Amino acid sequence: MTDGALAIETHGLTKRFGSQLAVNQLDIAVPSGSVFGFLGPNGSGKTTTIRMLLGLASATSGEIRMLGSAMPQSLQSVLPRVGALVEGPAIYPFLSGRANLARLDSADRFASSRTRTARVDAALDRVGLTHAARKKAHAYSLGMKQRLGIANALLTPRDLLILDEPTNGLDPQGTREMRNLIRSLAAEGTTVFVSSHLLAEIEQTCSHVAVMSAGRLVAQGTLDDLRAEGVTRVEVRTPDLDLAREVLARWGLQSQPGPIDSSLTAALTTSVPVEQLSEALVIAGVRLRGFTAEGASLEDRFVALTGEGFDVAE
Amino acid sequence: MSQSDTRRNLGLALLGSEITIVFRRRRNQAMLLALAAVPILIAVAVRLSSNTSGRGPAFLASISENGLFVALTALTVSIPLFLPLTVGVVAGDTIAGEANLGTLRYLLISPAGRLRLLLVKYAGAAAFCLAATAIVVIAGVAIGAALFPVRPVTLLSGDTIDGAEYAVRCLLLIAYVSMSMLGLSAIGLFLSTLTTVPVGAMAATIVLSAASQILDVLPQLAWLHPWLFSHYWLGIADLLTSPISFDSFQSNALLQLGYIAVFGTLAYGRFATKDVLS
Ligand SMILES: Nc1ncnc2c1ncn2[C@@H]1O[C@H](COP(=O)(O)OP(=O)(O)O)[C@@H](O)[C@H]1O
Ligand SMILES: [Mg+2]
């Protein structure tokens, strides 16, 4: 895969359930090799998007390209290269963990029957289920089922992993192992697309992020982009207060006296790139003693983007 | 990269896996055992009762004279109810059962392919039809031989056949009756694509099998009878004449094929475009 290629690309992707738009005009671009966080509160359309990517649900309108091929036309040739966990794991309760994996692996026509046992055991080992491999899956705890679901996604080497809320039901230990697993898979060159409603999850593992709210994409970019966009005010410390005030005004920013005598603060009303602001100040000859971009935390930013309420979006 | 270069195989592994699962499920094993119990119960009941002249299904009276009739009696008793019941459970479970477990989405993203999955599921149900019929016949032959005298069999036509030819007739019976269940299985497969609640598809399939048999005895609907999938179910007597009459066999095969074609197409039409949201 060439650098700069996109592992997943959607244009105007829309899914309507009756009168409700579960996914509304979604344009996402997942760079190859990235760990892409797909963030949004419950009911914001993450799982529905993933179902459309994987051909489980048809889009009402819009286009999808995955690993360079149009979907769902190329489903049968693309899906063997994609491992996925969708809306939690699913098991055959009457089969052992190992037999569960063998069953799902047998559905993949590209997966060799000859290497099946070895691959199943390797996948079980990778998620730490080797000791419970022979146990009937109905006796698995929620976290063990989740691990089995991840193992299923890892049965063959994949170019893309799509993991829908992979840490649901995992204990803190398991959550950490999951983060490490994602990192190690990414290091092997697998693109990882991981959805979550928890910012902390995404923040710790992802290079890129897209934020969903009520079916719409409200932000997308690298994690650093999102942090930069979250800056709400700047504080300038300088003896050249008048000049600084003038420069800020040129950017349409109202400045107030800052917390100390030789300082100014200005609220960022529109999205002014902070680095350009500092550059402008320096070019104008403002002698800076300090320049602080005060972030709303990423969490504040997330809440600002997706809404405060606890109610599930309808 | 990784997988796309390796050649795709025939995909028989999924068929093997499906058949294994059908026969390893406790529920299905229990149903097969219950079917095996039918001839055993009949044989034991006849053996224990000295008076065999009472009313009962055809061939019942003949059992005490010839153990080979146990299989035939058991089959006749099972065809209207027990057999369609078990077949309805397995066929109704095909897609809806996977949807209910959530494993349907994982099979599809594996990717199993929707048409291939339907075919494999139907093959699994058909294998069950065969096993269900065979177990009734085999258990019947075995218990009949154990409890009653086995002599050359006098057929309905009055001719007498020996053991070897009787074995051939048993195989024909198995073929005929399991084939009879294929149309019902196709209906079950279709109903199974409509819901994520397997019990619903199972119940609907079983209800349809009863409805078809009821309609088949209403003289006012005589025009409809040849189109009912259960119409030839009890036509097994044809296989016990000499020479064998294959009329019912042919008509039945054609009818069942028709049902497979229609409901197979409906199932595919529904399943190929269905959103899998479970
Ligand atoms: N099968 C369905 N029928 C009707 N509405 C649905 C269905 N599945 C999801 N939705 C709706 O679509 C919206 C998005 O759901 P989902 O994609 O599951 O959200 P998320 O995964 O982000 O929590 C929700 O409002 C949900 O009610
Ligand atoms: Mg979800």
Coordinates of C-alpha atoms and ligand atoms in Angstrom, one line a residue:
Chain A
M1 CA 0.0 0.0 0.0
T2 CA 1.3 3.4 -0.9
D3 CA 1.7 6.2 1.7
G4 CA -1.2 8.6 1.5
A5 CA -3.6 5.9 0.3
L6 CA -6.8 5.7 2.2
A7 CA -7.9 2.5 3.9
I8 CA -11.5 3.7 4.2
E9 CA -13.1 6.5 2.3
T10 CA -16.8 7.5 2.3
H11 CA -18.7 10.2 0.5
G12 CA -22.1 11.3 1.5
L13 CA -22.7 8.1 3.3
T14 CA -26.3 8.1 4.6
K15 CA -28.5 5.5 6.3
R16 CA -32.1 6.1 7.0
F17 CA -34.2 4.0 9.4
G18 CA -37.8 5.0 8.7
S19 CA -37.8 8.7 9.3
Q20 CA -34.6 8.8 11.3
L21 CA -31.2 9.5 9.7
A22 CA -28.9 7.2 11.7
V23 CA -26.0 8.3 9.5
N24 CA -26.2 11.6 7.7
Q25 CA -23.9 12.6 4.8
L26 CA -20.8 11.1 6.3
D27 CA -17.4 11.9 4.7
I28 CA -14.6 10.1 6.4
A29 CA -11.1 9.4 5.2
V30 CA -9.0 6.9 7.1
P31 CA -5.3 7.0 6.1
S32 CA -3.6 3.7 5.6
G33 CA -1.5 2.8 8.6
S34 CA -3.4 5.1 11.0
V35 CA -5.1 4.2 14.2
F36 CA -8.3 5.9 13.6
G37 CA -10.6 6.7 16.4
F38 CA -14.3 6.9 15.6
L39 CA -15.7 8.8 18.5
G40 CA -19.3 9.5 19.4
P41 CA -21.9 9.1 22.1
N42 CA -24.3 6.2 22.2
G43 CA -26.7 6.3 19.3
S44 CA -24.6 8.6 17.2
G45 CA -24.4 6.2 14.3
K46 CA -21.0 4.5 14.8
T47 CA -22.2 0.9 14.6
T48 CA -24.5 1.7 11.7
T49 CA -21.6 3.2 9.8
I50 CA -19.5 0.1 10.5
R51 CA -22.3 -2.2 9.3
M52 CA -22.4 -0.3 6.0
L53 CA -18.6 -0.5 5.6
L54 CA -18.8 -4.3 6.0
G55 CA -21.7 -4.8 3.7
L56 CA -24.1 -5.9 6.5
A57 CA -26.4 -3.0 5.8
S58 CA -26.9 -1.2 2.5
A59 CA -26.4 2.5 2.5
T60 CA -29.5 4.7 1.7
S61 CA -27.1 6.8 -0.4
G62 CA -23.4 7.6 -0.7
E63 CA -20.2 5.8 -1.6
I64 CA -17.7 3.7 0.2
R65 CA -14.2 2.7 -0.8
M66 CA -12.3 0.2 1.3
L67 CA -8.7 -0.9 0.7
G68 CA -8.9 0.8 -2.7
S69 CA -12.0 -1.0 -3.9
A70 CA -15.6 0.2 -4.3
M71 CA -18.0 -1.3 -1.7
P72 CA -20.2 -3.3 -1.6
Q73 CA -19.3 -4.4 -5.1
S74 CA -15.9 -5.8 -4.1
L75 CA -17.1 -7.2 -0.8
Q76 CA -16.0 -10.8 -1.5
S77 CA -12.4 -9.9 -2.3
V78 CA -11.9 -7.1 0.3
L79 CA -13.5 -8.7 3.4
P80 CA -10.9 -11.5 3.7
R81 CA -8.4 -8.7 4.3
V82 CA -10.5 -7.1 7.0
G83 CA -11.0 -8.3 10.5
A84 CA -13.9 -6.9 12.4
L85 CA -15.7 -6.8 15.7
V86 CA -19.2 -5.3 15.2
E87 CA -21.6 -4.5 18.0
G88 CA -19.9 -6.8 20.4
P89 CA -18.9 -10.4 20.0
A90 CA -21.3 -13.2 19.0
I91 CA -20.7 -16.8 20.0
Y92 CA -22.1 -20.3 19.5
P93 CA -22.8 -21.1 23.1
F94 CA -22.7 -24.8 22.5
L95 CA -19.3 -24.8 21.0
S96 CA -15.9 -24.4 22.7
G97 CA -14.0 -21.2 22.1
R98 CA -11.7 -23.0 19.7
A99 CA -14.6 -24.5 17.8
N100 CA -16.2 -21.1 17.6
L101 CA -13.2 -19.7 15.8
A102 CA -12.8 -22.7 13.5
R103 CA -16.4 -22.3 12.5
L104 CA -16.1 -18.7 11.5
D105 CA -12.8 -19.3 9.8
S106 CA -14.3 -22.0 7.7
A107 CA -16.6 -19.4 6.2
D108 CA -13.7 -17.6 4.7
R109 CA -12.8 -19.2 1.4
F110 CA -9.4 -17.6 1.3
A111 CA -8.5 -19.2 4.7
S112 CA -6.6 -22.4 4.3
S113 CA -8.1 -25.4 6.1
R114 CA -4.7 -26.9 6.4
T115 CA -3.4 -24.0 8.6
R116 CA -6.7 -23.5 10.5
T117 CA -5.8 -25.2 13.7
A118 CA -2.5 -23.4 14.0
R119 CA -4.1 -20.0 13.2
V120 CA -6.9 -20.5 15.6
D121 CA -4.5 -21.4 18.4
A122 CA -2.3 -18.4 17.5
A123 CA -5.3 -16.0 17.7
L124 CA -6.4 -17.5 21.0
D125 CA -2.9 -17.0 22.3
R126 CA -2.8 -13.5 21.2
V127 CA -5.9 -12.5 23.2
G128 CA -4.9 -14.6 26.2
L129 CA -7.6 -17.3 25.9
T130 CA -5.4 -20.3 25.4
H131 CA -6.4 -21.8 28.8
A132 CA -10.1 -21.4 28.2
A133 CA -9.9 -22.6 24.6
R134 CA -11.6 -25.9 25.3
K135 CA -14.3 -24.5 27.5
K136 CA -17.8 -24.2 26.1
A137 CA -18.3 -20.5 25.1
H138 CA -21.6 -20.2 27.1
A139 CA -19.4 -20.4 30.2
Y140 CA -17.3 -17.4 29.1
S141 CA -17.5 -14.1 30.9
L142 CA -18.4 -11.0 29.0
G143 CA -14.7 -10.1 28.8
M144 CA -13.8 -13.5 27.6
K145 CA -16.4 -13.3 24.9
Q146 CA -15.0 -10.0 23.9
R147 CA -11.5 -11.5 23.6
L148 CA -12.9 -14.3 21.5
G149 CA -14.5 -11.7 19.2
I150 CA -11.1 -10.0 18.9
A151 CA -9.4 -13.3 18.2
N152 CA -11.9 -13.9 15.4
A153 CA -10.8 -10.6 13.9
L154 CA -7.2 -11.8 14.0
L155 CA -7.6 -15.3 12.4
T156 CA -5.6 -14.3 9.3
P157 CA -3.2 -11.4 8.9
R158 CA -5.4 -8.4 8.1
D159 CA -4.7 -5.1 6.3
L160 CA -7.5 -3.4 8.1
L161 CA -9.2 -4.0 11.5
I162 CA -12.5 -2.5 12.3
L163 CA -13.2 -2.7 16.0
D164 CA -16.6 -1.5 17.3
E165 CA -16.2 -0.5 21.0
P166 CA -13.5 -3.2 21.6
T167 CA -13.1 -2.5 25.3
N168 CA -16.7 -3.0 26.3
G169 CA -16.9 -5.4 29.1
L170 CA -13.2 -5.7 29.6
D171 CA -11.6 -5.2 33.0
P172 CA -9.0 -2.5 33.4
Q173 CA -6.3 -5.2 32.8
G174 CA -8.1 -6.2 29.6
T175 CA -8.5 -2.6 28.5
R176 CA -4.8 -2.1 28.8
E177 CA -4.0 -5.3 26.9
M178 CA -6.4 -4.1 24.2
R179 CA -4.6 -0.8 23.9
N180 CA -1.3 -2.7 23.7
L181 CA -2.7 -5.1 21.1
I182 CA -4.0 -2.2 19.0
R183 CA -0.6 -0.5 19.2
S184 CA 1.3 -3.7 18.2
L185 CA -1.1 -4.4 15.3
A186 CA -0.6 -0.8 14.1
A187 CA 3.2 -1.3 14.4
E188 CA 2.9 -4.3 12.1
G189 CA 1.3 -2.0 9.5
T190 CA -2.4 -2.8 10.0
T191 CA -4.7 0.1 9.8
V192 CA -7.0 0.1 12.8
F193 CA -10.4 1.7 12.8
V194 CA -11.7 1.7 16.3
S195 CA -15.0 3.2 17.6
S196 CA -15.6 4.3 21.1
H197 CA -17.8 6.5 23.2
L198 CA -15.0 7.1 25.5
L199 CA -12.6 9.9 24.7
A200 CA -9.9 8.5 27.0
E201 CA -9.7 5.4 25.0
I202 CA -9.2 7.2 21.7
E203 CA -6.8 9.7 23.2
Q204 CA -4.4 7.0 24.3
T205 CA -4.2 4.9 21.2
C206 CA -5.3 6.9 18.1
S207 CA -3.4 9.0 15.7
H208 CA -6.5 10.3 13.9
V209 CA -10.0 10.8 15.1
A210 CA -13.5 11.5 13.7
V211 CA -16.2 12.7 16.0
M212 CA -19.9 11.8 15.4
S213 CA -22.9 13.4 16.8
A214 CA -26.5 12.4 16.0
G215 CA -25.4 10.8 12.7
R216 CA -23.3 13.6 11.5
L217 CA -19.6 14.0 11.4
V218 CA -18.7 17.1 13.5
A219 CA -14.9 16.9 13.4
Q220 CA -12.2 14.9 11.7
G221 CA -8.4 15.0 11.6
T222 CA -5.3 14.1 13.6
L223 CA -5.6 14.2 17.3
D224 CA -3.3 17.2 17.4
D225 CA -5.7 19.0 15.0
L226 CA -8.6 18.4 17.3
R227 CA -6.6 19.7 20.3
A228 CA -5.6 22.8 18.4
E229 CA -9.2 23.5 17.4
G230 CA -10.1 23.2 21.0
V231 CA -8.1 26.4 22.0
T232 CA -10.6 28.9 23.3
R233 CA -8.4 31.8 24.4
V234 CA -4.9 33.0 24.2
E235 CA -2.9 35.0 26.7
V236 CA -0.1 37.3 25.5
R237 CA 2.5 38.6 28.0
T238 CA 4.4 41.5 26.6
P239 CA 5.6 45.0 27.4
D240 CA 4.2 46.1 24.0
L241 CA 0.5 45.9 25.0
D242 CA -0.8 48.4 22.5
L243 CA 0.9 46.8 19.5
A244 CA -0.3 43.4 20.6
R245 CA -3.9 44.7 21.0
E246 CA -3.6 46.1 17.4
V247 CA -2.4 42.7 16.0
L248 CA -5.2 40.8 17.7
A249 CA -7.7 43.3 16.5
R250 CA -6.6 42.6 12.9
W251 CA -7.6 39.0 13.5
G252 CA -10.9 40.2 14.7
L253 CA -10.2 39.4 18.3
Q254 CA -11.3 41.6 21.2
S255 CA -8.7 41.7 23.9
Q256 CA -9.0 42.4 27.6
P257 CA -6.4 43.1 30.3
G258 CA -4.9 39.8 31.4
P259 CA -4.3 38.5 34.9
I260 CA -1.1 40.4 35.4
D261 CA -0.3 44.0 34.4
S262 CA 1.7 43.4 31.2
S263 CA -0.7 40.9 29.6
L264 CA -3.7 40.6 27.4
T265 CA -6.2 37.8 26.9
A266 CA -8.5 37.3 24.0
A267 CA -11.3 34.8 23.4
L268 CA -11.1 33.0 20.1
T269 CA -14.5 33.4 18.7
T270 CA -13.8 31.8 15.3
S271 CA -11.3 29.2 14.6
V272 CA -8.1 31.2 14.4
P273 CA -5.0 29.1 13.9
V274 CA -3.0 29.8 17.1
E275 CA 0.4 29.3 15.4
Q276 CA -0.5 32.0 12.8
L277 CA -1.5 34.3 15.6
S278 CA 1.8 33.9 17.4
E279 CA 3.7 34.4 14.1
A280 CA 1.8 37.6 13.4
L281 CA 2.6 38.9 16.8
V282 CA 6.3 38.3 16.3
I283 CA 6.4 39.7 12.8
A284 CA 4.7 42.8 14.0
G285 CA 7.5 43.2 16.5
V286 CA 5.7 42.4 19.7
R287 CA 8.3 41.3 22.2
L288 CA 6.8 38.2 23.7
R289 CA 7.3 37.2 27.3
G290 CA 4.8 34.5 27.0
F291 CA 2.2 33.3 24.7
T292 CA -0.3 30.7 26.0
A293 CA -3.0 29.0 24.2
E294 CA -5.5 28.0 26.7
G295 CA -7.1 24.7 25.8
A296 CA -10.4 23.7 26.6
S297 CA -9.4 20.1 27.4
L298 CA -10.0 17.5 24.7
E299 CA -12.9 16.4 26.8
D300 CA -14.5 19.8 26.9
R301 CA -14.0 19.9 23.1
F302 CA -15.7 16.5 22.7
V303 CA -18.7 17.6 24.9
A304 CA -18.9 20.9 22.9
L305 CA -19.0 18.9 19.7
T306 CA -21.4 16.3 20.7
G307 CA -23.7 18.1 23.1
E308 CA -23.8 18.0 26.9
G309 CA -27.0 16.1 27.5
F310 CA -27.1 12.6 28.9
D311 CA -30.1 11.7 26.7
V312 CA -29.4 9.4 23.8
A313 CA -29.7 11.4 20.6
E314 CA -32.8 10.6 18.6
Chain B
M1 CA -1.1 -8.4 0.4
S2 CA -1.8 -11.0 3.0
Q3 CA -4.8 -13.0 1.8
S4 CA -5.7 -11.7 -1.6
D5 CA -2.9 -13.5 -3.3
T6 CA -3.6 -16.9 -2.0
R7 CA -6.1 -18.8 -4.1
R8 CA -9.6 -19.2 -2.9
N9 CA -10.6 -22.7 -2.1
L10 CA -13.9 -24.5 -2.9
G11 CA -15.3 -23.5 0.4
L12 CA -16.4 -27.0 1.4
A13 CA -15.1 -26.3 4.9
L14 CA -18.2 -24.3 5.7
L15 CA -20.4 -27.1 4.5
G16 CA -18.5 -29.6 6.7
S17 CA -18.8 -27.2 9.6
E18 CA -22.5 -26.7 9.1
I19 CA -23.3 -30.4 9.0
T20 CA -21.1 -31.0 12.1
I21 CA -23.0 -28.3 13.9
V22 CA -26.4 -29.6 12.9
F23 CA -25.6 -33.1 14.2
R24 CA -23.7 -32.0 17.3
R25 CA -26.4 -29.8 18.6
R26 CA -28.0 -31.4 21.7
R27 CA -31.4 -30.2 20.5
N28 CA -31.1 -31.9 17.2
Q29 CA -29.6 -35.1 18.7
A30 CA -32.6 -35.2 21.1
M31 CA -35.0 -34.9 18.2
L32 CA -33.3 -37.8 16.4
L33 CA -33.4 -39.9 19.5
A34 CA -37.1 -39.1 19.8
L35 CA -37.7 -40.2 16.2
A36 CA -35.8 -43.4 16.9
A37 CA -38.1 -44.0 19.9
V38 CA -41.2 -44.1 17.6
P39 CA -40.6 -47.5 16.1
I40 CA -39.2 -48.8 19.4
L41 CA -42.4 -47.7 21.3
I42 CA -44.6 -49.2 18.6
A43 CA -42.8 -52.5 18.6
V44 CA -42.7 -52.8 22.3
A45 CA -46.4 -51.9 22.6
V46 CA -47.4 -54.5 20.0
R47 CA -45.2 -57.1 21.6
L48 CA -46.6 -56.5 25.1
S49 CA -50.2 -56.5 24.0
S50 CA -51.5 -59.9 23.0
N51 CA -54.5 -58.5 21.2
T52 CA -53.3 -56.9 17.9
S53 CA -56.6 -56.9 16.1
G54 CA -57.7 -53.5 17.4
R55 CA -57.8 -50.3 15.3
G56 CA -54.5 -48.7 14.5
P57 CA -52.5 -47.4 11.6
A58 CA -52.0 -49.5 8.6
F59 CA -49.5 -52.3 8.9
L60 CA -49.9 -52.3 12.6
A61 CA -51.5 -55.7 12.7
S62 CA -48.9 -57.1 10.4
I63 CA -46.1 -56.3 12.7
S64 CA -46.5 -59.3 15.0
E65 CA -46.4 -61.5 11.9
N66 CA -43.4 -59.9 10.5
G67 CA -40.8 -57.6 12.2
L68 CA -39.9 -55.9 8.9
F69 CA -43.2 -54.1 9.0
V70 CA -42.1 -52.1 12.2
A71 CA -40.1 -49.7 10.1
L72 CA -43.0 -49.1 7.7
T73 CA -45.5 -48.5 10.5
A74 CA -43.2 -46.2 12.3
L75 CA -42.6 -44.2 9.2
T76 CA -46.3 -43.9 8.5
V77 CA -46.9 -42.7 12.0
S78 CA -44.1 -40.2 11.9
I79 CA -44.8 -38.6 8.5
P80 CA -47.8 -36.4 9.5
L81 CA -46.4 -34.9 12.7
F82 CA -43.1 -35.9 14.2
L83 CA -41.0 -35.7 11.1
P84 CA -42.3 -32.3 9.9
L85 CA -42.0 -31.1 13.4
T86 CA -38.3 -31.9 13.7
V87 CA -37.6 -30.7 10.1
G88 CA -39.5 -27.5 10.9
V89 CA -37.2 -26.9 13.9
V90 CA -34.0 -27.4 11.9
A91 CA -35.2 -25.5 8.8
G92 CA -36.7 -22.6 10.7
D93 CA -33.5 -22.2 12.7
T94 CA -31.2 -22.0 9.6
I95 CA -30.8 -18.2 9.2
A96 CA -32.9 -16.9 12.1
G97 CA -30.8 -19.0 14.5
E98 CA -27.6 -17.4 13.3
A99 CA -29.2 -14.0 13.3
N100 CA -30.4 -14.6 16.9
L101 CA -27.0 -15.5 18.1
G102 CA -25.4 -12.6 16.2
T103 CA -23.1 -15.0 14.5
L104 CA -24.8 -14.3 11.1
R105 CA -22.9 -11.0 10.9
Y106 CA -19.6 -12.7 11.6
L107 CA -20.3 -15.4 9.0
L108 CA -21.1 -12.7 6.4
I109 CA -18.1 -10.6 7.1
S110 CA -15.8 -13.6 7.1
P111 CA -17.1 -13.5 4.2
A112 CA -19.3 -16.5 3.7
G113 CA -21.2 -14.9 0.8
R114 CA -24.9 -14.7 1.1
L115 CA -25.9 -17.2 -1.6
R116 CA -23.2 -19.6 -0.5
L117 CA -24.4 -19.4 3.1
L118 CA -28.0 -20.0 2.0
L119 CA -27.0 -23.1 0.0
V120 CA -24.9 -24.4 2.9
K121 CA -27.7 -23.8 5.4
Y122 CA -30.1 -25.6 3.1
A123 CA -27.7 -28.5 2.6
G124 CA -27.5 -28.8 6.4
A125 CA -31.3 -28.9 6.7
A126 CA -31.5 -31.5 3.9
A127 CA -28.9 -33.7 5.6
F128 CA -31.1 -33.6 8.7
C129 CA -34.1 -34.7 6.7
L130 CA -32.2 -37.6 5.5
A131 CA -30.9 -38.5 8.9
A132 CA -34.3 -38.1 10.5
T133 CA -35.9 -40.5 8.0
A134 CA -33.1 -42.9 8.1
I135 CA -33.1 -43.2 11.8
V136 CA -36.8 -44.1 11.9
V137 CA -36.3 -46.8 9.3
I138 CA -33.1 -48.2 10.7
A139 CA -34.3 -48.2 14.3
G140 CA -37.5 -49.8 13.0
V141 CA -35.7 -52.6 11.2
A142 CA -33.5 -53.2 14.2
I143 CA -36.2 -53.4 16.8
G144 CA -38.5 -55.4 14.5
A145 CA -35.8 -58.0 13.9
A146 CA -35.1 -58.1 17.7
L147 CA -38.7 -58.6 18.8
F148 CA -40.6 -60.3 16.0
P149 CA -40.0 -63.1 13.5
V150 CA -38.4 -62.0 10.2
R151 CA -39.7 -63.8 7.2
P152 CA -39.9 -63.1 3.5
V153 CA -42.3 -60.1 3.2
T154 CA -45.6 -60.3 1.5
L155 CA -46.2 -57.0 -0.3
L156 CA -49.5 -55.2 -0.8
S157 CA -49.6 -56.6 -4.3
G158 CA -49.4 -60.2 -2.9
D159 CA -45.9 -60.9 -4.1
T160 CA -43.2 -62.0 -1.8
I161 CA -39.7 -60.5 -1.6
D162 CA -36.6 -61.6 0.2
G163 CA -34.4 -59.8 2.6
A164 CA -32.1 -58.2 0.1
E165 CA -34.9 -56.8 -1.9
Y166 CA -36.5 -55.6 1.3
A167 CA -33.3 -53.7 2.1
V168 CA -33.6 -52.0 -1.3
R169 CA -37.2 -51.1 -0.6
C170 CA -36.1 -49.6 2.8
L171 CA -33.5 -47.4 1.0
L172 CA -36.2 -46.3 -1.4
L173 CA -38.5 -45.4 1.5
I174 CA -35.7 -43.4 3.1
A175 CA -35.1 -41.6 -0.2
Y176 CA -38.8 -41.0 -0.8
V177 CA -39.6 -39.6 2.7
S178 CA -36.5 -37.5 3.1
M179 CA -37.2 -36.0 -0.4
S180 CA -40.8 -35.3 0.8
M181 CA -39.4 -33.1 3.5
L182 CA -37.2 -31.0 1.1
G183 CA -40.1 -28.7 0.0
L184 CA -41.0 -28.0 3.7
S185 CA -37.3 -27.3 4.4
A186 CA -37.2 -24.8 1.6
I187 CA -40.2 -23.1 3.1
G188 CA -38.5 -23.1 6.5
L189 CA -35.4 -21.6 5.0
F190 CA -37.4 -18.8 3.5
L191 CA -39.3 -18.1 6.7
S192 CA -36.0 -18.1 8.5
T193 CA -34.7 -15.2 6.4
L194 CA -37.7 -13.1 7.5
T195 CA -37.0 -12.9 11.2
T196 CA -34.3 -12.9 13.9
V197 CA -36.5 -15.0 16.2
P198 CA -35.9 -18.7 15.3
V199 CA -38.9 -19.9 17.3
G200 CA -41.1 -17.8 15.1
A201 CA -39.8 -19.3 11.9
M202 CA -39.9 -22.8 13.4
A203 CA -43.5 -22.5 14.5
A204 CA -44.6 -20.9 11.2
T205 CA -43.0 -23.8 9.3
I206 CA -44.7 -26.4 11.4
V207 CA -48.1 -24.7 11.2
L208 CA -47.8 -24.6 7.4
S209 CA -47.1 -28.3 7.3
A210 CA -50.2 -29.0 9.4
A211 CA -52.3 -26.6 7.3
S212 CA -51.1 -28.3 4.1
Q213 CA -52.2 -31.6 5.4
I214 CA -55.6 -30.3 6.5
L215 CA -56.3 -28.7 3.1
D216 CA -55.3 -32.0 1.5
V217 CA -58.3 -33.8 3.1
L218 CA -60.9 -31.1 2.2
P219 CA -62.8 -32.5 -0.8
Q220 CA -63.9 -28.9 -1.7
L221 CA -60.3 -28.1 -2.5
A222 CA -59.6 -31.0 -4.7
W223 CA -58.2 -28.8 -7.4
L224 CA -55.5 -27.5 -4.9
H225 CA -54.4 -31.0 -3.7
P226 CA -51.8 -31.8 -6.3
W227 CA -50.1 -28.5 -5.5
L228 CA -49.8 -29.0 -1.8
F229 CA -46.3 -30.0 -0.7
S230 CA -47.7 -32.7 1.6
H231 CA -49.8 -34.3 -1.1
Y232 CA -47.6 -37.2 -1.8
W233 CA -46.2 -37.6 1.7
L234 CA -48.1 -40.8 2.4
G235 CA -47.5 -42.2 -1.1
I236 CA -45.0 -44.7 0.2
A237 CA -47.3 -47.6 -0.4
D238 CA -46.3 -47.4 -4.1
L239 CA -42.9 -48.5 -3.2
L240 CA -44.2 -51.7 -1.7
T241 CA -45.8 -53.1 -4.8
S242 CA -44.1 -55.4 -7.3
P243 CA -42.9 -54.3 -9.7
I244 CA -42.2 -51.0 -7.9
S245 CA -44.4 -48.2 -9.1
F246 CA -42.5 -45.0 -9.4
D247 CA -45.5 -42.8 -10.2
S248 CA -45.7 -41.1 -6.8
F249 CA -42.0 -40.9 -6.6
Q250 CA -41.8 -38.9 -9.8
S251 CA -44.8 -36.6 -9.1
N252 CA -43.4 -36.0 -5.6
A253 CA -39.9 -35.3 -6.9
L254 CA -41.3 -32.8 -9.3
L255 CA -43.5 -31.1 -6.7
Q256 CA -40.7 -30.9 -4.2
L257 CA -38.3 -29.5 -6.8
G258 CA -41.0 -26.8 -7.6
Y259 CA -41.2 -25.8 -3.9
I260 CA -37.4 -25.8 -3.6
A261 CA -37.2 -23.5 -6.7
V262 CA -39.9 -21.1 -5.6
F263 CA -39.0 -20.8 -1.9
G264 CA -35.3 -21.0 -2.6
T265 CA -35.7 -18.0 -4.9
L266 CA -37.8 -16.2 -2.4
A267 CA -35.2 -16.9 0.3
Y268 CA -32.4 -15.6 -1.9
G269 CA -34.4 -12.6 -3.0
R270 CA -35.0 -11.7 0.6
F271 CA -31.6 -12.6 2.1
A272 CA -29.4 -11.1 -0.7
T273 CA -30.5 -7.6 0.0
K274 CA -31.5 -7.8 3.6
D275 CA -29.9 -5.5 6.2
V276 CA -28.3 -7.7 8.9
L277 CA -28.8 -5.6 12.0
S278 CA -28.8 -8.2 14.7
Ligands
LIG1 N1 -32.2 -1.7 13.3 C1 -32.5 -0.4 13.5 N2 -33.7 0.1 13.3 C2 -34.0 1.4 13.6 N3 -33.1 2.3 14.1 C3 -31.9 1.9 14.3 C4 -31.5 0.5 14.1 N4 -30.2 0.4 14.4 C5 -29.8 1.6 14.9 N5 -30.8 2.5 14.8 C6 -30.7 3.9 15.2 O1 -29.7 4.5 14.6 C7 -29.0 5.4 15.5 C8 -27.5 5.0 15.5 O2 -27.3 3.8 16.1 P1 -25.9 3.1 16.2 O3 -25.3 3.2 14.9 O4 -26.1 1.8 16.8 O5 -25.2 4.1 17.2 P2 -23.8 3.9 18.0 O6 -23.2 2.6 17.6 O7 -23.0 5.1 17.7 O8 -24.1 3.8 19.5 C9 -29.7 5.2 16.8 O9 -30.5 6.4 17.0 C10 -30.5 4.0 16.7 O10 -31.7 4.2 17.4
MG2 MG -22.6 1.0 18.7

